[in-house]
PDB file of C-alpha atoms in Angstrom:
ATOM      1  CA  MET S   1      43.600 101.472 130.383  1.00 48.00           C
ATOM      2  CA  ASP S   2      41.495 102.875 127.583  1.00 52.00           C
ATOM      3  CA  PHE S   3      41.468 106.086 129.521  1.00 49.00           C
ATOM      4  CA  LEU S   4      45.214 106.021 130.168  1.00 43.00           C
ATOM      5  CA  PHE S   5      45.497 105.564 125.978  1.00 46.00           C
ATOM      6  CA  ASP S   6      43.279 107.954 125.123  1.00 53.00           C
ATOM      7  CA  ILE S   7      44.869 110.888 127.826  1.00 50.00           C
ATOM      8  CA  ASN S   8      48.188 109.624 125.910  1.00 50.00           C
ATOM      9  CA  ARG S   9      46.555 110.559 122.594  1.00 52.00           C
ATOM     10  CA  THR S  10      44.717 114.010 123.560  1.00 52.00           C
ATOM     11  CA  THR S  11      48.455 115.093 125.776  1.00 53.00           C
ATOM     12  CA  LEU S  12      51.089 113.570 123.029  1.00 53.00           C
ATOM     13  CA  HIS S  13      49.705 114.428 119.995  1.00 58.00           C
ATOM     14  CA  MET S  14      52.205 113.765 117.471  1.00 60.00           C
ATOM     15  CA  PRO S  15      51.885 116.687 114.248  1.00 66.00           C
ATOM     16  CA  THR S  16      52.471 115.386 110.804  1.00 78.00           C
ATOM     17  CA  ILE S  17      55.577 115.745 109.003  1.00 80.00           C
ATOM     18  CA  ARG S  18      55.120 117.857 105.840  1.00 82.00           C
ATOM     19  CA  PHE S  19      57.880 117.138 102.984  1.00 84.00           C
ATOM     20  CA  PHE S  20      58.838 121.185 103.790  1.00 84.00           C
ATOM     21  CA  ASP S  21      59.530 120.250 107.406  1.00 84.00           C
ATOM     22  CA  VAL S  22      62.102 117.501 106.486  1.00 87.00           C
ATOM     23  CA  LEU S  23      63.726 120.226 104.487  1.00 90.00           C
ATOM     24  CA  GLU S  24      63.821 122.600 106.935  1.00 90.00           C
ATOM     25  CA  ILE S  25      65.895 120.420 109.003  1.00 90.00           C
ATOM     26  CA  PHE S  26      68.401 119.131 106.498  1.00 91.00           C
ATOM     27  CA  ILE S  27      68.515 123.227 105.165  1.00 91.00           C
ATOM     28  CA  ILE S  28      69.456 124.224 109.326  1.00 92.00           C
ATOM     29  CA  ALA S  29      71.652 120.765 109.721  1.00 91.00           C
ATOM     30  CA  PHE S  30      73.264 121.880 106.619  1.00 88.00           C
ATOM     31  CA  LEU S  31      74.112 125.440 108.289  1.00 85.00           C
ATOM     32  CA  VAL S  32      75.055 124.064 111.355  1.00 85.00           C
ATOM     33  CA  TYR S  33      77.465 121.998 110.274  1.00 84.00           C
ATOM     34  CA  HIS S  34      79.423 124.662 108.413  1.00 77.00           C
ATOM     35  CA  ILE S  35      79.293 127.164 110.674  1.00 76.00           C
ATOM     36  CA  LEU S  36      81.002 125.113 112.947  1.00 76.00           C
ATOM     37  CA  VAL S  37      83.993 123.583 109.827  1.00 75.00           C
ATOM     38  CA  TRP S  38      84.220 127.655 109.109  1.00 69.00           C
ATOM     39  CA  ALA S  39      84.414 128.403 113.714  1.00 68.00           C
ATOM     40  CA  LYS S  40      86.396 125.456 113.869  1.00 68.00           C
ATOM     41  CA  ASP S  41      89.516 127.665 112.417  1.00 60.00           C
ATOM     42  CA  THR S  42      89.079 130.960 113.473  1.00 61.00           C
ATOM     43  CA  ARG S  43      89.115 132.481 117.256  1.00 60.00           C
ATOM     44  CA  LEU S  44      85.313 131.532 117.566  1.00 66.00           C
ATOM     45  CA  TRP S  45      85.490 128.344 118.361  1.00 68.00           C
ATOM     46  CA  SER S  46      87.351 129.273 121.492  1.00 67.00           C
ATOM     47  CA  LEU S  47      85.005 131.832 122.091  1.00 72.00           C
ATOM     48  CA  LEU S  48      82.323 128.850 122.181  1.00 74.00           C
ATOM     49  CA  LYS S  49      83.869 127.463 124.831  1.00 75.00           C
ATOM     50  CA  GLY S  50      83.947 130.127 126.950  1.00 78.00           C
ATOM     51  CA  VAL S  51      80.574 130.840 125.729  1.00 79.00           C
ATOM     52  CA  ILE S  52      79.140 127.399 126.709  1.00 84.00           C
ATOM     53  CA  VAL S  53      80.214 127.731 130.474  1.00 86.00           C
ATOM     54  CA  ILE S  54      78.480 131.032 130.629  1.00 85.00           C
ATOM     55  CA  VAL S  55      75.695 129.469 129.068  1.00 86.00           C
ATOM     56  CA  VAL S  56      75.388 126.177 132.038  1.00 90.00           C
ATOM     57  CA  PHE S  57      75.873 129.381 134.849  1.00 87.00           C
ATOM     58  CA  ILE S  58      72.999 130.791 133.389  1.00 87.00           C
ATOM     59  CA  LEU S  59      70.970 127.731 133.859  1.00 90.00           C
ATOM     60  CA  ILE S  60      71.936 126.977 137.088  1.00 91.00           C
ATOM     61  CA  ALA S  61      71.115 130.314 138.438  1.00 87.00           C
ATOM     62  CA  ALA S  62      67.340 129.887 136.458  1.00 88.00           C
ATOM     63  CA  ILE S  63      66.877 126.051 138.298  1.00 90.00           C
ATOM     64  CA  PHE S  64      67.634 127.594 140.984  1.00 88.00           C
ATOM     65  CA  ASN S  65      66.219 131.238 140.813  1.00 86.00           C
ATOM     66  CA  MET S  66      68.657 133.558 141.504  1.00 87.00           C
ATOM     67  CA  SER S  67      67.116 136.786 140.539  1.00 87.00           C
ATOM     68  CA  THR S  68      70.472 139.080 140.970  1.00 88.00           C
ATOM     69  CA  ILE S  69      72.234 136.970 138.383  1.00 86.00           C
ATOM     70  CA  LEU S  70      69.547 136.223 135.837  1.00 86.00           C
ATOM     71  CA  TRP S  71      68.457 140.267 136.084  1.00 88.00           C
ATOM     72  CA  ILE S  72      72.455 140.936 134.919  1.00 88.00           C
ATOM     73  CA  VAL S  73      72.474 139.001 132.779  1.00 85.00           C
ATOM     74  CA  GLU S  74      69.169 140.444 131.252  1.00 86.00           C
ATOM     75  CA  LYS S  75      70.463 143.555 131.053  1.00 85.00           C
ATOM     76  CA  VAL S  76      73.981 142.848 129.977  1.00 86.00           C
ATOM     77  CA  ILE S  77      72.651 140.151 127.164  1.00 83.00           C
ATOM     78  CA  GLY S  78      72.780 142.615 124.100  1.00 82.00           C
ATOM     79  CA  ILE S  79      75.792 144.442 124.625  1.00 85.00           C
ATOM     80  CA  ALA S  80      77.953 140.668 124.987  1.00 80.00           C
ATOM     81  CA  ILE S  81      76.291 140.426 121.258  1.00 80.00           C
ATOM     82  CA  THR S  82      77.472 143.768 120.025  1.00 84.00           C
ATOM     83  CA  ALA S  83      81.071 143.155 121.881  1.00 80.00           C
ATOM     84  CA  MET S  84      81.358 139.602 120.139  1.00 75.00           C
ATOM     85  CA  VAL S  85      79.861 140.796 116.743  1.00 77.00           C
ATOM     86  CA  VAL S  86      82.525 143.497 117.484  1.00 79.00           C
ATOM     87  CA  ILE S  87      85.700 141.300 117.980  1.00 71.00           C
ATOM     88  CA  LEU S  88      85.118 138.299 115.069  1.00 70.00           C
ATOM     89  CA  GLN S  89      84.521 141.259 112.540  1.00 72.00           C
ATOM     90  CA  PRO S  90      87.921 140.389 110.388  1.00 66.00           C
ATOM     91  CA  GLU S  91      86.235 136.525 110.687  1.00 66.00           C
ATOM     92  CA  LEU S  92      82.826 137.403 110.025  1.00 71.00           C
ATOM     93  CA  ARG S  93      84.081 139.182 106.831  1.00 70.00           C
ATOM     94  CA  LYS S  94      85.300 136.592 106.166  1.00 66.00           C
ATOM     95  CA  ALA S  95      82.764 134.892 106.051  1.00 67.00           C
ATOM     96  CA  LEU S  96      80.224 136.649 104.462  1.00 69.00           C
ATOM     97  CA  GLU S  97      83.205 137.205 101.202  1.00 64.00           C
ATOM     98  CA  GLU S  98      83.555 133.287 100.541  1.00 63.00           C
ATOM     99  CA  LEU S  99      80.130 133.333 100.541  1.00 64.00           C
ATOM    100  CA  GLY S 100      79.449 136.170  97.703  1.00 63.00           C
ATOM    101  CA  ARG S 101      82.407 134.391  96.030  1.00 57.00           C
ATOM    102  CA  LYS S 102      80.399 130.979  95.819  1.00 57.00           C
ATOM    103  CA  ASN S 103      78.124 132.739  92.323  1.00 55.00           C
ATOM    104  CA  PHE S 104      75.549 129.755  93.643  1.00 50.00           C
ATOM    105  CA  PHE S 105      72.665 131.651  91.494  1.00 50.00           C
ATOM    106  CA  ALA S 106      75.373 132.073  88.024  1.00 50.00           C
ATOM    107  CA  ASN S 107      76.779 128.104  88.471  1.00 49.00           C
ATOM    108  CA  LEU S 108      73.211 127.278  88.832  1.00 47.00           C
ATOM    109  CA  PHE S 109      71.531 129.725  85.651  1.00 50.00           C
ATOM    110  CA  ALA S 110      74.727 128.426  84.105  1.00 47.00           C
ATOM    111  CA  ILE S 111      74.345 124.674  84.204  1.00 45.00           C
ATOM    112  CA  GLY S 112      74.627 123.158  80.435  1.00 46.00           C
ATOM    113  CA  ASP S 113      76.495 126.302  78.613  1.00 46.00           C
ATOM    114  CA  GLY S 114      79.836 124.903  78.691  1.00 45.00           C
ATOM    115  CA  ARG S 115      81.309 128.354  77.081  1.00 46.00           C
ATOM    116  CA  THR S 116      83.793 129.854  78.824  1.00 50.00           C
ATOM    117  CA  GLU S 117      85.803 132.962  78.368  1.00 62.00           C
ATOM    118  CA  GLU S 118      89.382 132.589  78.246  1.00 70.00           C
ATOM    119  CA  ARG S 119      90.696 134.895  81.287  1.00 80.00           C
ATOM    120  CA  PHE S 120      94.280 135.373  79.631  1.00 86.00           C
ATOM    121  CA  SER S 121      96.498 133.174  76.634  1.00 89.00           C
ATOM    122  CA  ASP S 122      98.345 130.919  76.201  1.00 90.00           C
ATOM    123  CA  LYS S 123     101.135 133.695  75.832  1.00 92.00           C
ATOM    124  CA  THR S 124     100.823 135.350  78.908  1.00 92.00           C
ATOM    125  CA  LEU S 125     100.549 131.925  81.110  1.00 94.00           C
ATOM    126  CA  ASN S 126     104.167 130.340  79.258  1.00 94.00           C
ATOM    127  CA  GLU S 127     105.813 134.652  80.328  1.00 94.00           C
ATOM    128  CA  ILE S 128     104.668 133.964  83.768  1.00 94.00           C
ATOM    129  CA  THR S 129     105.981 130.702  84.154  1.00 94.00           C
ATOM    130  CA  ARG S 130     109.303 131.686  82.308  1.00 94.00           C
ATOM    131  CA  ALA S 131     109.572 134.721  84.032  1.00 95.00           C
ATOM    132  CA  CYS S 132     109.016 132.570  87.488  1.00 95.00           C
ATOM    133  CA  VAL S 133     111.551 130.444  86.498  1.00 94.00           C
ATOM    134  CA  GLU S 134     114.213 132.594  85.136  1.00 94.00           C
ATOM    135  CA  MET S 135     113.799 134.807  88.628  1.00 94.00           C
ATOM    136  CA  GLY S 136     114.187 131.220  91.296  1.00 93.00           C
ATOM    137  CA  LYS S 137     117.316 130.127  89.233  1.00 93.00           C
ATOM    138  CA  VAL S 138     119.172 133.639  90.298  1.00 93.00           C
ATOM    139  CA  ARG S 139     116.684 134.324  93.316  1.00 92.00           C
ATOM    140  CA  THR S 140     114.951 137.248  93.152  1.00 92.00           C
ATOM    141  CA  GLY S 141     112.604 138.056  95.445  1.00 91.00           C
ATOM    142  CA  ALA S 142     108.473 138.701  93.175  1.00 93.00           C
ATOM    143  CA  LEU S 143     105.416 138.688  94.021  1.00 94.00           C
ATOM    144  CA  ILE S 144     102.601 138.170  91.273  1.00 95.00           C
ATOM    145  CA  VAL S 145      99.281 138.192  92.217  1.00 95.00           C
ATOM    146  CA  ILE S 146      96.502 136.988  88.801  1.00 94.00           C
ATOM    147  CA  GLU S 147      93.384 138.691  89.479  1.00 91.00           C
ATOM    148  CA  GLN S 148      90.411 136.108  88.504  1.00 87.00           C
ATOM    149  CA  ASN S 149      86.473 137.558  88.931  1.00 83.00           C
ATOM    150  CA  HIS S 150      87.239 139.078  92.438  1.00 82.00           C
ATOM    151  CA  PRO S 151      88.188 142.756  91.677  1.00 83.00           C
ATOM    152  CA  LEU S 152      91.524 143.703  93.081  1.00 88.00           C
ATOM    153  CA  THR S 153      90.929 147.678  92.611  1.00 85.00           C
ATOM    154  CA  GLU S 154      91.567 147.938  96.566  1.00 86.00           C
ATOM    155  CA  TYR S 155      95.587 146.630  96.214  1.00 90.00           C
ATOM    156  CA  GLU S 156      95.987 148.045  92.430  1.00 89.00           C
ATOM    157  CA  ARG S 157      95.368 151.698  94.605  1.00 88.00           C
ATOM    158  CA  THR S 158      97.965 151.211  96.551  1.00 90.00           C
ATOM    159  CA  GLY S 159     100.894 150.640  94.135  1.00 91.00           C
ATOM    160  CA  ILE S 160     101.738 152.277  91.098  1.00 92.00           C
ATOM    161  CA  ASP S 161      99.743 152.039  87.446  1.00 91.00           C
ATOM    162  CA  VAL S 162     101.733 149.640  84.865  1.00 91.00           C
ATOM    163  CA  ASP S 163      99.487 148.531  81.900  1.00 88.00           C
ATOM    164  CA  GLY S 164     102.202 146.900  80.044  1.00 92.00           C
ATOM    165  CA  ILE S 165     101.618 143.335  78.649  1.00 93.00           C
ATOM    166  CA  VAL S 166     102.881 140.516  80.317  1.00 93.00           C
ATOM    167  CA  THR S 167     106.417 139.335  79.290  1.00 93.00           C
ATOM    168  CA  SER S 168     108.926 138.281  80.932  1.00 93.00           C
ATOM    169  CA  GLN S 169     110.870 140.833  80.568  1.00 94.00           C
ATOM    170  CA  LEU S 170     108.836 142.972  81.930  1.00 94.00           C
ATOM    171  CA  LEU S 171     108.199 140.612  84.819  1.00 94.00           C
ATOM    172  CA  ILE S 172     112.211 140.351  85.357  1.00 93.00           C
ATOM    173  CA  ASN S 173     112.947 144.084  85.002  1.00 93.00           C
ATOM    174  CA  ILE S 174     109.847 144.729  88.233  1.00 93.00           C
ATOM    175  CA  PHE S 175     111.489 142.843  90.254  1.00 92.00           C
ATOM    176  CA  GLU S 176     115.084 143.346  90.008  1.00 90.00           C
ATOM    177  CA  HIS S 177     117.319 144.552  92.778  1.00 85.00           C
ATOM    178  CA  ASN S 178     117.431 148.159  93.078  1.00 82.00           C
ATOM    179  CA  THR S 179     115.009 148.905  90.708  1.00 84.00           C
ATOM    180  CA  PRO S 180     111.742 151.475  91.939  1.00 84.00           C
ATOM    181  CA  LEU S 181     109.037 149.008  91.276  1.00 84.00           C
ATOM    182  CA  HIS S 182     110.675 146.094  92.884  1.00 83.00           C
ATOM    183  CA  ASP S 183     109.284 146.379  96.060  1.00 85.00           C
ATOM    184  CA  GLY S 184     105.518 144.997  96.415  1.00 88.00           C
ATOM    185  CA  ALA S 185     103.518 142.873  94.527  1.00 93.00           C
ATOM    186  CA  VAL S 186     102.296 142.983  91.221  1.00 95.00           C
ATOM    187  CA  ILE S 187      98.827 142.405  90.366  1.00 94.00           C
ATOM    188  CA  ILE S 188      97.644 141.196  86.553  1.00 94.00           C
ATOM    189  CA  ARG S 189      94.691 141.329  84.785  1.00 92.00           C
ATOM    190  CA  GLY S 190      94.456 139.682  82.102  1.00 89.00           C
ATOM    191  CA  ASP S 191      97.219 139.641  79.303  1.00 91.00           C
ATOM    192  CA  ARG S 192      97.996 142.618  81.114  1.00 92.00           C
ATOM    193  CA  VAL S 193     100.660 143.528  84.323  1.00 93.00           C
ATOM    194  CA  THR S 194      97.805 146.449  85.822  1.00 93.00           C
ATOM    195  CA  SER S 195     100.074 148.239  88.792  1.00 93.00           C
ATOM    196  CA  ALA S 196     103.153 147.378  90.335  1.00 93.00           C
ATOM    197  CA  THR S 197     104.551 148.015  94.102  1.00 92.00           C
ATOM    198  CA  CYS S 198     100.957 147.194  95.306  1.00 93.00           C
ATOM    199  CA  TYR S 199     100.522 146.094  99.464  1.00 91.00           C
ATOM    200  CA  LEU S 200      98.424 143.361 100.215  1.00 91.00           C
ATOM    201  CA  PRO S 201      97.204 142.368 103.669  1.00 88.00           C
ATOM    202  CA  LEU S 202      99.049 139.775 105.656  1.00 88.00           C
ATOM    203  CA  SER S 203      97.488 136.385 106.679  1.00 85.00           C
ATOM    204  CA  ASP S 204      96.987 135.945 110.022  1.00 77.00           C
ATOM    205  CA  ASN S 205      96.907 132.286 109.892  1.00 77.00           C
ATOM    206  CA  MET S 206      98.424 130.595 112.667  1.00 74.00           C
ATOM    207  CA  GLY S 207      99.821 127.508 110.693  1.00 75.00           C
ATOM    208  CA  ILE S 208     102.081 129.690 108.466  1.00 79.00           C
ATOM    209  CA  GLY S 209     105.295 128.088 109.161  1.00 77.00           C
ATOM    210  CA  LYS S 210     107.928 130.559 110.866  1.00 77.00           C
ATOM    211  CA  GLU S 211     110.556 129.261 108.585  1.00 79.00           C
ATOM    212  CA  LEU S 212     108.380 131.947 105.697  1.00 84.00           C
ATOM    213  CA  GLY S 213     108.310 135.555 105.290  1.00 85.00           C
ATOM    214  CA  THR S 214     106.537 138.597 104.876  1.00 88.00           C
ATOM    215  CA  ARG S 215     105.602 137.947 100.693  1.00 90.00           C
ATOM    216  CA  HIS S 216     104.682 134.543 101.615  1.00 91.00           C
ATOM    217  CA  ARG S 217     102.182 135.671 104.617  1.00 91.00           C
ATOM    218  CA  ALA S 218     100.969 138.380 102.542  1.00 92.00           C
ATOM    219  CA  GLY S 219     100.728 135.453  99.261  1.00 92.00           C
ATOM    220  CA  ILE S 220      98.232 133.869 101.196  1.00 91.00           C
ATOM    221  CA  GLY S 221      96.834 136.961 102.885  1.00 90.00           C
ATOM    222  CA  VAL S 222      95.221 137.939  99.592  1.00 90.00           C
ATOM    223  CA  SER S 223      94.296 134.292  98.475  1.00 89.00           C
ATOM    224  CA  GLU S 224      92.435 134.157 102.141  1.00 86.00           C
ATOM    225  CA  ALA S 225      90.429 138.015 101.152  1.00 84.00           C
ATOM    226  CA  THR S 226      90.176 136.837  97.204  1.00 85.00           C
ATOM    227  CA  ASP S 227      89.715 134.257  94.140  1.00 85.00           C
ATOM    228  CA  SER S 228      93.110 135.180  92.579  1.00 90.00           C
ATOM    229  CA  LEU S 229      95.905 132.914  92.211  1.00 93.00           C
ATOM    230  CA  THR S 230      99.389 134.464  93.276  1.00 94.00           C
ATOM    231  CA  ILE S 231     102.724 133.179  92.517  1.00 95.00           C
ATOM    232  CA  ILE S 232     105.537 133.721  94.790  1.00 94.00           C
ATOM    233  CA  VAL S 233     109.425 133.609  95.006  1.00 94.00           C
ATOM    234  CA  SER S 234     111.528 133.725  97.412  1.00 92.00           C
ATOM    235  CA  GLU S 235     114.665 135.557  97.969  1.00 90.00           C
ATOM    236  CA  GLU S 236     116.020 133.401 100.212  1.00 89.00           C
ATOM    237  CA  THR S 237     115.795 129.367  98.476  1.00 89.00           C
ATOM    238  CA  GLY S 238     114.365 130.704  95.154  1.00 91.00           C
ATOM    239  CA  LYS S 239     111.826 128.225  95.092  1.00 92.00           C
ATOM    240  CA  ILE S 240     108.038 128.956  93.680  1.00 94.00           C
ATOM    241  CA  SER S 241     104.849 128.633  95.508  1.00 93.00           C
ATOM    242  CA  VAL S 242     100.769 129.508  94.545  1.00 94.00           C
ATOM    243  CA  ALA S 243      99.050 130.467  96.732  1.00 93.00           C
ATOM    244  CA  TYR S 244      95.061 129.658  96.367  1.00 91.00           C
ATOM    245  CA  GLU S 245      92.387 129.901  98.439  1.00 86.00           C
ATOM    246  CA  GLY S 246      94.409 130.021 101.714  1.00 85.00           C
ATOM    247  CA  GLU S 247      96.534 127.325 100.347  1.00 88.00           C
ATOM    248  CA  LEU S 248     100.557 127.522  99.958  1.00 90.00           C
ATOM    249  CA  GLU S 249     101.986 124.916  97.577  1.00 91.00           C
ATOM    250  CA  ARG S 250     105.502 125.375  97.419  1.00 90.00           C
ATOM    251  CA  ALA S 251     108.351 124.127  95.329  1.00 88.00           C
ATOM    252  CA  VAL S 252     106.333 124.086  92.530  1.00 91.00           C
ATOM    253  CA  ASP S 253     108.716 123.302  89.257  1.00 91.00           C
ATOM    254  CA  SER S 254     107.312 124.886  86.035  1.00 91.00           C
ATOM    255  CA  ASP S 255     105.660 121.834  84.800  1.00 92.00           C
ATOM    256  CA  ARG S 256     103.173 122.371  87.545  1.00 92.00           C
ATOM    257  CA  LEU S 257     103.055 125.739  87.592  1.00 93.00           C
ATOM    258  CA  ARG S 258     101.837 126.276  84.300  1.00 92.00           C
ATOM    259  CA  GLU S 259      99.149 123.477  85.424  1.00 92.00           C
ATOM    260  CA  ARG S 260      97.680 125.887  88.295  1.00 91.00           C
ATOM    261  CA  LEU S 261      97.807 128.290  86.033  1.00 92.00           C
ATOM    262  CA  ARG S 262      95.384 126.593  83.174  1.00 91.00           C
ATOM    263  CA  PHE S 263      93.830 125.513  86.269  1.00 88.00           C
ATOM    264  CA  ILE S 264      92.414 129.327  86.387  1.00 88.00           C
ATOM    265  CA  GLN S 265      92.478 130.151  82.542  1.00 86.00           C
ATOM    266  CA  ASN S 266      89.455 128.337  82.169  1.00 75.00           C
ATOM    267  CA  LYS S 267      90.417 127.218  79.307  1.00 61.00           C
ATOM    268  CA  HIS S 268      89.460 123.828  79.940  1.00 49.00           C
ATOM    269  CA  LYS S 269      86.346 124.078  82.354  1.00 46.00           C
ATOM    270  CA  THR S 270      86.120 120.329  83.027  1.00 40.00           C
ATOM    271  CA  GLU S 271      88.463 118.982  82.900  1.00 40.00           C
ATOM    272  CA  ALA S 272      91.184 121.213  84.913  1.00 41.00           C
ATOM    273  CA  PRO S 273      89.798 120.794  88.404  1.00 42.00           C
ATOM    274  CA  VAL S 274      89.364 117.130  87.881  1.00 38.00           C
ATOM    275  CA  LYS S 275      93.701 117.626  88.244  1.00 42.00           C
ATOM    276  CA  HIS S 276      93.591 120.243  90.522  1.00 45.00           C
ATOM    277  CA  PHE S 277      91.895 118.489  93.421  1.00 39.00           C
ATOM    278  CA  ALA S 278      93.130 115.154  92.686  1.00 38.00           C
ATOM    279  CA  ARG S 279      96.653 116.557  93.317  1.00 43.00           C
ATOM    280  CA  LYS S 280      96.109 119.255  95.978  1.00 44.00           C
ATOM    281  CA  ALA S 281      96.461 117.159  98.768  1.00 38.00           C
ATOM    282  CA  ARG S 282      99.305 114.956  97.955  1.00 39.00           C
ATOM    283  CA  ALA S 283     100.989 118.330  96.383  1.00 40.00           C
ATOM    284  CA  LYS S 284     100.815 120.391  99.229  1.00 46.00           C
ATOM    285  CA  ARG S 285     103.850 120.841 101.671  1.00 45.00           C
TER     286      ARG S 285
END
């Protein structure tokens, strides 16, 4: 009996678990979890099901020593990985852009620093709100993109330079029917309208309602690709919608619109995010 225990102690030796081993397990689990959460809303989820079927088939071939199939798999595996990267290029680019917008290191070194630079003035906030409400009353379609940290230069190049101070009259005149600048999006940086008639990327989210048109899909698309906040005024219904981080909040009133603008204004760093996230799920429709 002692002989058997000696064999078990020598052949089934349990290595010492260090703190960094436990940390490594948590990091891997964290990464795998977030990759699966991200993959669930992309084409990668369907692709993973097919990959699982192929892996099971390869395991069966290995068990029964099917040398020809294993040789083919060995030669094709490199091409298959390259093909997957090409197929998932839009999703991978979006994931990397989201990772780059997190600003982990900036947030780490900003701990304890309560000073924030105001992104735009209260006057600009009120002018945007007034313009959207007035355009909604007369059912004038509008698409207004407000820049945050992610530069919108690539979209500005597709439009016409304006470089004017944000006023409700300017925004209403830009989106007035049958005017040269009414078609496309307006981009706002700080307290100035930088460009008009800008083209935005359309969202490929299949969950967007069919009743929403190109204007709403473009507003969601730019909010998926950047950290901007987009305001959409429907030409058909006159209702105001807000797109942020790929989520669309529909039929907002003037008070709710001001609240969403204050959230990105950077004026109240500690209070605004709490209000935003507390009401986000309830306000979306």
